[in-house]
């Protein structure tokens, strides 16, 4: 079954997917430090100390405008593609770099979750990333102007003539994905939604690239690119192990979720009055680059692993229980992404196929036919005629049981944001929504 999604005008993910609670200056040091719970709990420093920080891996981030000179991001290996993929009212492309807080705080912090250098502002906490050694390729689509449109959104990516689509009927995000693939990205991280990117994602699959995208924070509403076939859709949870609630107070469960990662009460750099200030923020927007960064670190240790094998490792090694058969639930997908778990297992042992790609549904987007069409076109362009398999890139079991939410340890939980959430025990009762199938089954695409 292919999930219907809202139109291109419905942009979620920038102001909708993430929000921040500002930390008073007097309390910034102690409280901001609490926003690094995910870094400590996820044993990220252990990986860095062992020499695994994503070096040699290219990660593309597609988001709003960015401030590469912000604390924790300046000095990182970030190449920003100029201009953006979005046009202003006069038809002029927006720049990709901006220092305005409203325009660039989202992307700046999304990027920092991956390549944060550990720099700290005076009296503040260090801004740390999962994979500070990666080469980051940055692309802007959409842009945020702080002005709400008729649908209450302040993020958009207009094309020629003020249309949502370019002359080739593709969105700016779709073109950005294509360029990220052409530029050699190993992993693409997208923390926005509401724009189709099927053509670009088909190109990603045809070139062995992992695509990770944030779920909407709107009570399980399906939205591309997270809802597209084969994409690693990411859920957010907090220090207490609870997944977030949607903006209407309901559990943010979804048929599309693949994995969960820390995304509640995280340290963010910058505030409306100063880039030197720090805040705590939440949303799947920040959980998504954490997963992308983890996969980059694993790719560094196991460079021969394919995109499909990296995703296999992600779903086989969630939580704290070590390697296991994947089990899915509508709250956390296959469970919480575990860097330590993935680093402990060579992913090349797994089948070379994307286990969350539905190769059997001709109506899936992108479909297997779309991916094979891209491969055939590349073969023609390269003057080759390499036989292509008729059934890749998908296919692993999707058992109906639920994997446990990890990362929760004893002790006092500091309440930094009131985001809501449901306990794992409640999530477990929803495990019957998927049944075991062959060849990747149906992920609601």
Tab-separated table of C-alpha atoms in Angstrom:
chain	number	residue	atom	x	y	z
A	1	UNK	CA	0.000	0.000	0.000
A	2	UNK	CA	1.255	3.445	-0.860
A	3	UNK	CA	0.618	6.056	1.781
A	4	UNK	CA	-1.063	9.233	0.643
A	5	UNK	CA	0.776	12.361	1.669
A	6	UNK	CA	-0.125	15.988	1.986
A	7	UNK	CA	0.649	18.396	-0.817
A	8	UNK	CA	3.940	20.125	-1.395
A	9	UNK	CA	2.618	23.270	0.242
A	10	UNK	CA	2.441	21.498	3.580
A	11	UNK	CA	5.992	21.980	4.768
A	12	UNK	CA	6.708	20.374	8.113
A	13	UNK	CA	10.017	19.926	9.816
A	14	UNK	CA	11.538	23.342	10.286
A	15	UNK	CA	9.429	25.358	12.660
A	16	UNK	CA	6.957	22.505	13.053
A	17	UNK	CA	9.314	19.635	13.773
A	18	UNK	CA	11.619	21.232	16.255
A	19	UNK	CA	11.283	23.848	18.923
A	20	UNK	CA	13.552	25.230	21.610
A	21	UNK	CA	13.201	26.261	25.222
A	22	UNK	CA	15.622	29.039	26.003
A	23	UNK	CA	17.892	28.633	28.982
A	24	UNK	CA	18.261	31.627	31.334
A	25	UNK	CA	21.777	33.031	31.269
A	26	UNK	CA	22.339	32.438	34.979
A	27	UNK	CA	21.611	28.758	34.623
A	28	UNK	CA	23.061	28.132	31.192
A	29	UNK	CA	26.153	26.131	32.188
A	30	UNK	CA	24.458	23.471	34.295
A	31	UNK	CA	21.237	23.250	32.315
A	32	UNK	CA	22.894	23.309	28.904
A	33	UNK	CA	25.189	20.502	29.993
A	34	UNK	CA	22.084	18.399	30.646
A	35	UNK	CA	21.307	18.720	26.943
A	36	UNK	CA	24.243	16.400	26.216
A	37	UNK	CA	22.596	13.413	27.882
A	38	UNK	CA	22.278	11.746	24.493
A	39	UNK	CA	26.014	12.009	23.801
A	40	UNK	CA	26.915	10.329	27.080
A	41	UNK	CA	24.134	7.750	27.039
A	42	UNK	CA	24.874	6.785	23.452
A	43	UNK	CA	28.563	6.134	24.251
A	44	UNK	CA	29.605	8.440	21.430
A	45	UNK	CA	32.877	9.431	23.080
A	46	UNK	CA	33.884	5.766	23.301
A	47	UNK	CA	33.669	5.499	19.533
A	48	UNK	CA	35.696	8.675	19.066
A	49	UNK	CA	38.339	7.464	21.495
A	50	UNK	CA	38.592	4.245	19.472
A	51	UNK	CA	39.291	6.312	16.355
A	52	UNK	CA	35.823	6.217	14.817
A	53	UNK	CA	34.437	9.682	14.132
A	54	UNK	CA	33.158	9.307	10.570
A	55	UNK	CA	36.422	10.219	8.864
A	56	UNK	CA	36.459	9.401	5.171
A	57	UNK	CA	32.657	9.379	4.894
A	58	UNK	CA	30.571	11.995	3.059
A	59	UNK	CA	27.293	13.015	4.677
A	60	UNK	CA	24.920	15.376	2.885
A	61	UNK	CA	22.532	17.489	4.941
A	62	UNK	CA	19.596	19.166	3.220
A	63	UNK	CA	17.898	21.780	5.355
A	64	UNK	CA	17.184	25.499	5.716
A	65	UNK	CA	19.842	28.213	5.506
A	66	UNK	CA	22.912	27.654	7.678
A	67	UNK	CA	25.342	29.732	9.720
A	68	UNK	CA	28.672	27.878	9.382
A	69	UNK	CA	30.372	30.388	11.695
A	70	UNK	CA	28.254	29.501	14.728
A	71	UNK	CA	29.910	28.125	17.859
A	72	UNK	CA	30.489	24.385	17.472
A	73	UNK	CA	30.182	24.483	13.684
A	74	UNK	CA	32.972	26.836	12.700
A	75	UNK	CA	36.075	24.896	11.831
A	76	UNK	CA	34.113	21.777	10.863
A	77	UNK	CA	34.554	20.259	7.404
A	78	UNK	CA	31.390	21.685	5.851
A	79	UNK	CA	31.032	22.548	2.163
A	80	UNK	CA	27.976	24.719	1.541
A	81	UNK	CA	26.529	24.630	-1.954
A	82	UNK	CA	25.504	28.072	-3.157
A	83	UNK	CA	22.934	29.260	-3.924
A	84	UNK	CA	19.952	27.515	-2.382
A	85	UNK	CA	17.338	25.596	-4.368
A	86	UNK	CA	14.637	28.132	-3.483
A	87	UNK	CA	13.718	31.426	-5.163
A	88	UNK	CA	12.439	34.651	-3.634
A	89	UNK	CA	9.504	36.645	-5.023
A	90	UNK	CA	11.738	38.229	-7.678
A	91	UNK	CA	12.965	34.866	-8.908
A	92	UNK	CA	16.410	35.245	-7.333
A	93	UNK	CA	17.808	32.225	-5.481
A	94	UNK	CA	18.189	32.647	-1.742
A	95	UNK	CA	21.755	32.272	-0.469
A	96	UNK	CA	22.470	29.092	1.457
A	97	UNK	CA	24.373	30.920	4.190
A	98	UNK	CA	22.620	33.290	6.568
A	99	UNK	CA	23.401	34.726	9.986
A	100	UNK	CA	19.800	35.625	10.811
A	101	UNK	CA	18.716	33.388	13.670
A	102	UNK	CA	15.191	32.732	12.411
A	103	UNK	CA	16.448	31.776	8.962
A	104	UNK	CA	19.363	29.580	9.985
A	105	UNK	CA	19.084	28.265	13.543
A	106	UNK	CA	17.383	25.015	12.501
A	107	UNK	CA	19.937	23.883	9.933
A	108	UNK	CA	22.847	25.143	12.014
A	109	UNK	CA	21.868	22.889	14.905
A	110	UNK	CA	20.912	19.958	12.665
A	111	UNK	CA	24.397	20.062	11.137
A	112	UNK	CA	26.010	20.406	14.559
A	113	UNK	CA	24.432	17.139	15.710
A	114	UNK	CA	26.733	15.465	13.183
A	115	UNK	CA	29.885	17.613	12.982
A	116	UNK	CA	29.811	19.588	16.245
A	117	UNK	CA	33.446	20.337	17.058
A	118	UNK	CA	33.140	20.380	20.852
A	119	UNK	CA	33.681	24.133	21.018
A	120	UNK	CA	31.822	25.882	23.831
A	121	UNK	CA	30.765	29.505	24.216
A	122	UNK	CA	31.987	31.365	27.284
A	123	UNK	CA	30.315	29.797	30.306
A	124	UNK	CA	28.441	27.304	28.161
A	125	UNK	CA	28.528	23.629	27.280
A	126	UNK	CA	30.472	22.090	24.385
A	127	UNK	CA	28.595	21.588	21.131
A	128	UNK	CA	29.333	17.956	20.253
A	129	UNK	CA	28.539	15.922	17.162
A	130	UNK	CA	28.235	12.186	16.526
A	131	UNK	CA	30.624	12.182	13.568
A	132	UNK	CA	32.844	15.275	13.633
A	133	UNK	CA	35.283	13.667	11.207
A	134	UNK	CA	32.905	13.408	8.253
A	135	UNK	CA	33.034	15.575	5.175
A	136	UNK	CA	29.686	17.348	5.237
A	137	UNK	CA	28.016	18.523	2.044
A	138	UNK	CA	25.285	21.067	2.772
A	139	UNK	CA	22.340	22.039	0.558
A	140	UNK	CA	19.536	24.507	1.297
A	141	UNK	CA	15.903	23.556	0.629
A	142	UNK	CA	13.567	24.937	1.914
A	143	UNK	CA	14.082	28.405	3.433
A	144	UNK	CA	12.475	29.932	6.525
A	145	UNK	CA	11.474	33.595	6.505
A	146	UNK	CA	9.438	33.840	9.696
A	147	UNK	CA	6.374	34.973	7.739
A	148	UNK	CA	3.419	32.599	7.912
A	149	UNK	CA	1.601	31.776	4.705
A	150	UNK	CA	-2.114	31.022	4.321
A	151	UNK	CA	-1.529	27.532	5.712
A	152	UNK	CA	0.361	28.743	8.765
A	153	UNK	CA	3.792	27.673	7.508
A	154	UNK	CA	6.894	29.867	7.356
A	155	UNK	CA	9.058	27.506	5.320
A	156	UNK	CA	8.854	27.184	1.567
A	157	UNK	CA	10.912	26.528	-1.535
A	158	UNK	CA	9.414	28.299	-4.515
A	159	UNK	CA	10.593	27.646	-8.035
A	160	UNK	CA	10.211	29.593	-11.280
A	161	UNK	CA	7.075	31.736	-11.444
A	162	UNK	CA	6.341	31.238	-7.762
A	163	UNK	CA	5.394	27.592	-8.288
A	164	UNK	CA	6.084	24.811	-5.803
A	165	UNK	CA	7.481	22.733	-8.681
A	166	UNK	CA	10.194	23.490	-11.215
A	167	UNK	CA	9.612	23.157	-14.953
A	168	UNK	CA	10.473	19.460	-14.741
A	169	UNK	CA	7.777	18.963	-12.053
A	170	UNK	CA	10.344	18.386	-9.342
A	171	UNK	CA	10.725	20.184	-6.018
A	172	UNK	CA	13.810	22.020	-4.855
A	173	UNK	CA	14.387	19.273	-2.305
A	174	UNK	CA	14.272	16.654	-5.060
A	175	UNK	CA	16.958	18.493	-7.034
A	176	UNK	CA	19.075	18.880	-3.892
A	177	UNK	CA	18.973	15.119	-3.285
A	178	UNK	CA	20.077	14.499	-6.882
A	179	UNK	CA	23.005	16.866	-6.492
A	180	UNK	CA	24.021	15.282	-3.191
A	181	UNK	CA	24.140	11.911	-4.937
A	182	UNK	CA	26.139	13.355	-7.830
A	183	UNK	CA	28.569	14.937	-5.358
A	184	UNK	CA	29.371	11.536	-3.867
A	185	UNK	CA	27.407	11.492	-0.620
A	186	UNK	CA	27.357	8.169	1.229
A	187	UNK	CA	24.458	9.203	3.484
A	188	UNK	CA	21.819	11.904	3.057
A	189	UNK	CA	20.096	13.437	6.096
A	190	UNK	CA	16.876	15.450	5.666
A	191	UNK	CA	15.143	17.144	8.603
A	192	UNK	CA	12.209	18.692	6.775
A	193	UNK	CA	9.105	17.388	5.106
A	194	UNK	CA	6.145	18.061	2.897
A	195	UNK	CA	8.144	18.016	-0.346
A	196	UNK	CA	8.396	15.040	-2.655
A	197	UNK	CA	11.880	13.829	-3.565
A	198	UNK	CA	11.111	10.505	-5.245
A	199	UNK	CA	13.303	11.017	-8.307
A	200	UNK	CA	16.334	12.062	-6.279
A	201	UNK	CA	15.840	9.245	-3.784
A	202	UNK	CA	15.592	6.718	-6.641
A	203	UNK	CA	18.965	8.061	-7.790
A	204	UNK	CA	20.294	7.654	-4.261
A	205	UNK	CA	19.267	3.994	-4.144
A	206	UNK	CA	20.711	3.371	-7.595
A	207	UNK	CA	24.038	4.724	-6.340
A	208	UNK	CA	24.154	2.927	-2.981
A	209	UNK	CA	23.303	5.949	-0.801
A	210	UNK	CA	21.394	5.777	2.505
A	211	UNK	CA	18.580	8.330	2.949
A	212	UNK	CA	17.545	9.276	6.494
A	213	UNK	CA	14.626	11.649	7.139
A	214	UNK	CA	12.666	13.021	10.063
A	215	UNK	CA	9.116	11.964	10.831
A	216	UNK	CA	6.622	14.800	11.186
A	217	UNK	CA	5.718	15.830	14.728
A	218	UNK	CA	2.039	15.834	13.833
A	219	UNK	CA	0.516	12.743	15.352
A	220	UNK	CA	1.694	10.233	12.772
A	221	UNK	CA	0.711	12.186	9.668
A	222	UNK	CA	2.510	10.700	6.670
A	223	UNK	CA	4.737	13.183	4.883
A	224	UNK	CA	7.566	12.791	2.372
A	225	UNK	CA	10.434	12.267	2.298
A	226	UNK	CA	10.153	10.239	5.533
A	227	UNK	CA	7.122	8.375	4.158
A	228	UNK	CA	8.839	7.420	0.898
A	229	UNK	CA	9.823	3.857	0.098
A	230	UNK	CA	13.102	2.713	1.632
A	231	UNK	CA	13.781	5.880	3.636
A	232	UNK	CA	14.956	5.553	7.260
A	233	UNK	CA	12.228	7.545	9.024
A	234	UNK	CA	13.341	8.677	12.474
A	235	UNK	CA	11.351	9.099	15.688
A	236	UNK	CA	12.490	11.163	18.708
A	237	UNK	CA	12.648	10.115	22.369
A	238	UNK	CA	13.848	11.715	25.566
A	239	UNK	CA	16.153	10.941	28.446
A	240	UNK	CA	13.348	9.057	30.169
A	241	UNK	CA	12.867	6.731	27.184
A	242	UNK	CA	9.499	8.187	26.170
A	243	UNK	CA	8.794	9.028	22.564
A	244	UNK	CA	7.418	12.469	21.941
A	245	UNK	CA	3.804	13.389	21.560
A	246	UNK	CA	2.594	15.137	18.445
A	247	UNK	CA	1.549	18.748	18.551
A	248	UNK	CA	-2.046	17.716	19.293
A	249	UNK	CA	-1.100	15.702	22.349
A	250	UNK	CA	-1.375	12.242	20.842
A	251	UNK	CA	1.488	9.729	20.715
A	252	UNK	CA	3.563	10.340	17.603
A	253	UNK	CA	3.124	6.791	16.312
A	254	UNK	CA	3.310	6.023	12.601
A	255	UNK	CA	3.352	3.206	10.062
A	256	UNK	CA	6.436	4.855	8.569
A	257	UNK	CA	8.803	4.931	11.552
A	258	UNK	CA	11.964	2.848	11.142
A	259	UNK	CA	14.187	3.838	14.087
A	260	UNK	CA	14.248	6.153	17.091
A	261	UNK	CA	16.985	8.407	18.415
A	262	UNK	CA	17.464	11.075	21.086
A	263	UNK	CA	15.457	14.152	20.178
A	264	UNK	CA	14.020	15.683	23.353
A	265	UNK	CA	15.873	18.166	25.554
A	266	UNK	CA	18.999	18.432	23.392
A	267	UNK	CA	21.603	21.182	23.560
A	268	UNK	CA	21.214	23.770	20.801
A	269	UNK	CA	23.469	26.686	19.966
A	270	UNK	CA	22.137	30.197	19.519
A	271	UNK	CA	19.099	32.224	20.513
A	272	UNK	CA	17.164	35.048	18.932
A	273	UNK	CA	19.344	37.675	20.592
A	274	UNK	CA	22.762	36.029	20.295
A	275	UNK	CA	24.532	33.124	18.614
A	276	UNK	CA	26.597	32.818	21.806
A	277	UNK	CA	23.539	31.802	23.830
A	278	UNK	CA	22.438	28.197	24.281
A	279	UNK	CA	19.060	26.533	24.572
A	280	UNK	CA	17.415	23.158	24.892
A	281	UNK	CA	15.300	21.943	22.004
A	282	UNK	CA	13.324	18.957	20.814
A	283	UNK	CA	12.070	17.304	17.665
A	284	UNK	CA	12.645	14.553	15.150
A	285	UNK	CA	14.653	17.138	13.222
A	286	UNK	CA	17.498	16.657	15.695
A	287	UNK	CA	17.088	12.911	16.123
A	288	UNK	CA	17.543	12.394	12.382
A	289	UNK	CA	21.120	13.700	12.008
A	290	UNK	CA	22.107	11.668	15.063
A	291	UNK	CA	21.100	8.500	13.206
A	292	UNK	CA	22.839	9.699	10.041
A	293	UNK	CA	25.987	10.425	12.033
A	294	UNK	CA	25.918	6.992	13.650
A	295	UNK	CA	25.689	5.335	10.247
A	296	UNK	CA	28.652	7.425	9.071
A	297	UNK	CA	30.763	6.235	12.004
A	298	UNK	CA	29.827	2.628	11.204
A	299	UNK	CA	30.659	3.230	7.528
A	300	UNK	CA	34.118	4.436	8.554
A	301	UNK	CA	34.833	1.267	10.507
A	302	UNK	CA	33.329	-0.983	7.835
A	303	UNK	CA	33.974	0.848	4.541
A	304	UNK	CA	32.941	-2.130	2.408
A	305	UNK	CA	29.430	-2.119	3.822
A	306	UNK	CA	26.767	-1.144	1.313
A	307	UNK	CA	23.845	1.185	1.977
A	308	UNK	CA	21.531	-1.795	2.382
A	309	UNK	CA	23.902	-3.485	4.820
A	310	UNK	CA	24.164	-0.331	6.926
A	311	UNK	CA	20.376	-0.238	7.242
A	312	UNK	CA	20.366	-3.965	8.008
A	313	UNK	CA	22.827	-3.298	10.824
A	314	UNK	CA	20.717	-0.418	12.119
A	315	UNK	CA	17.590	-2.561	12.559
A	316	UNK	CA	19.441	-5.698	13.761
A	317	UNK	CA	21.368	-3.899	16.513
A	318	UNK	CA	18.956	-1.497	18.168
A	319	UNK	CA	18.830	-0.938	21.892
A	320	UNK	CA	21.230	-2.404	24.429
A	321	UNK	CA	20.613	-6.117	23.984
A	322	UNK	CA	23.080	-6.730	21.195
A	323	UNK	CA	22.381	-8.264	17.811
A	324	UNK	CA	18.853	-9.628	17.389
A	325	UNK	CA	16.143	-10.338	14.866
A	326	UNK	CA	14.392	-7.108	13.864
A	327	UNK	CA	11.034	-6.499	15.510
A	328	UNK	CA	8.879	-3.495	14.671
A	329	UNK	CA	6.381	-1.293	16.508
A	330	UNK	CA	4.618	1.922	15.557
A	331	UNK	CA	6.316	4.013	18.231
A	332	UNK	CA	10.038	3.382	17.808
A	333	UNK	CA	10.100	1.313	14.611
A	334	UNK	CA	12.784	-1.324	15.027
A	335	UNK	CA	14.014	0.393	18.183
A	336	UNK	CA	16.527	2.986	19.314
A	337	UNK	CA	19.576	3.356	17.103
A	338	UNK	CA	22.678	2.051	18.883
A	339	UNK	CA	26.129	3.152	17.768
A	340	UNK	CA	27.867	0.714	20.109
A	341	UNK	CA	25.656	-2.115	18.891
A	342	UNK	CA	26.351	-1.429	15.231
A	343	UNK	CA	30.088	-0.987	15.711
A	344	UNK	CA	30.257	-4.416	17.378
A	345	UNK	CA	28.925	-6.263	14.303
A	346	UNK	CA	30.423	-6.289	10.808
A	347	UNK	CA	27.482	-5.264	8.591
A	348	UNK	CA	28.885	-7.047	5.549
A	349	UNK	CA	27.504	-10.273	7.052
A	350	UNK	CA	23.987	-9.083	6.205
A	351	UNK	CA	22.281	-9.369	2.803
A	352	UNK	CA	23.176	-6.606	0.373
A	353	UNK	CA	19.647	-5.222	0.142
A	354	UNK	CA	17.631	-2.483	1.766
A	355	UNK	CA	15.353	-4.316	4.219
A	356	UNK	CA	12.826	-1.468	4.376
A	357	UNK	CA	12.418	-1.077	0.604
A	358	UNK	CA	9.215	-2.564	-0.820
A	359	UNK	CA	10.312	-3.995	-4.169
A	360	UNK	CA	6.954	-5.634	-4.856
A	361	UNK	CA	4.639	-2.633	-4.900
A	362	UNK	CA	4.621	-1.003	-8.372
A	363	UNK	CA	2.882	2.025	-6.874
A	364	UNK	CA	5.517	2.649	-4.207
A	365	UNK	CA	7.423	5.882	-4.491
A	366	UNK	CA	10.112	5.446	-5.506
A	367	UNK	CA	9.343	2.045	-6.994
A	368	UNK	CA	11.802	-0.635	-8.015
A	369	UNK	CA	11.062	0.294	-11.633
A	370	UNK	CA	12.139	3.882	-10.931
A	371	UNK	CA	15.401	2.724	-9.377
A	372	UNK	CA	16.121	0.327	-12.240
A	373	UNK	CA	15.326	3.071	-14.745
A	374	UNK	CA	17.961	5.267	-13.132
A	375	UNK	CA	20.482	2.434	-13.255
A	376	UNK	CA	19.737	1.760	-16.915
A	377	UNK	CA	20.145	5.445	-17.773
A	378	UNK	CA	23.480	5.536	-15.968
A	379	UNK	CA	24.631	2.449	-17.846
A	380	UNK	CA	23.725	4.055	-21.160
A	381	UNK	CA	25.508	7.249	-20.194
A	382	UNK	CA	28.602	5.300	-19.184
A	383	UNK	CA	28.453	3.148	-22.298
A	384	UNK	CA	28.029	-0.055	-20.312
A	385	UNK	CA	25.470	-2.805	-20.354
A	386	UNK	CA	25.806	-4.374	-16.937
A	387	UNK	CA	22.961	-6.797	-16.144
A	388	UNK	CA	20.836	-5.473	-13.324
A	389	UNK	CA	19.058	-7.608	-10.714
A	390	UNK	CA	15.300	-7.609	-11.007
A	391	UNK	CA	14.525	-7.525	-7.320
A	392	UNK	CA	16.792	-5.155	-5.389
A	393	UNK	CA	17.185	-3.041	-3.256
A	394	UNK	CA	14.755	-4.527	-0.716
A	395	UNK	CA	13.970	-7.477	1.401
A	396	UNK	CA	14.145	-8.599	5.014
A	397	UNK	CA	11.659	-9.836	7.542
A	398	UNK	CA	9.500	-7.437	9.524
A	399	UNK	CA	8.378	-9.378	12.592
A	400	UNK	CA	5.437	-8.083	14.548
A	401	UNK	CA	6.991	-8.037	18.016
A	402	UNK	CA	8.490	-4.916	19.514
A	403	UNK	CA	12.108	-4.074	20.265
A	404	UNK	CA	12.782	-2.505	23.635
A	405	UNK	CA	13.397	1.174	24.070
A	406	UNK	CA	16.935	1.494	25.419
A	407	UNK	CA	18.987	4.372	26.761
A	408	UNK	CA	17.001	4.646	30.022
A	409	UNK	CA	19.002	4.366	33.219
A	410	UNK	CA	18.132	4.887	36.851
A	411	UNK	CA	18.393	8.143	38.668
A	412	UNK	CA	16.633	11.466	38.715
A	413	UNK	CA	15.350	12.695	35.355
A	414	UNK	CA	15.771	16.448	34.815
A	415	UNK	CA	12.591	17.867	33.236
A	416	UNK	CA	13.973	20.326	30.690
A	417	UNK	CA	10.988	20.474	28.334
A	418	UNK	CA	7.366	19.466	28.631
A	419	UNK	CA	6.980	17.585	25.383
A	420	UNK	CA	4.828	14.699	26.488
A	421	UNK	CA	5.392	11.195	25.306
A	422	UNK	CA	4.268	7.710	25.961
A	423	UNK	CA	6.098	5.102	27.896
A	424	UNK	CA	7.575	2.135	26.157
A	425	UNK	CA	5.090	-0.113	27.888
A	426	UNK	CA	2.268	1.662	26.106
A	427	UNK	CA	4.080	1.496	22.786
A	428	UNK	CA	4.478	-2.235	23.163
A	429	UNK	CA	0.745	-2.781	23.028
A	430	UNK	CA	0.674	-1.523	19.458
A	431	UNK	CA	3.009	-4.180	18.073
A	432	UNK	CA	0.289	-5.999	16.197
A	433	UNK	CA	0.155	-3.340	13.501
A	434	UNK	CA	2.734	-5.217	11.405
A	435	UNK	CA	2.922	-8.847	10.470
A	436	UNK	CA	5.946	-10.835	9.353
A	437	UNK	CA	6.373	-10.769	5.580
A	438	UNK	CA	8.953	-11.717	3.016
A	439	UNK	CA	10.945	-9.360	0.808
A	440	UNK	CA	10.625	-6.233	2.878
A	441	UNK	CA	6.855	-6.390	3.193
A	442	UNK	CA	4.771	-3.260	3.430
A	443	UNK	CA	6.057	-0.216	5.269
A	444	UNK	CA	2.996	1.824	4.631
A	445	UNK	CA	4.495	3.423	1.550
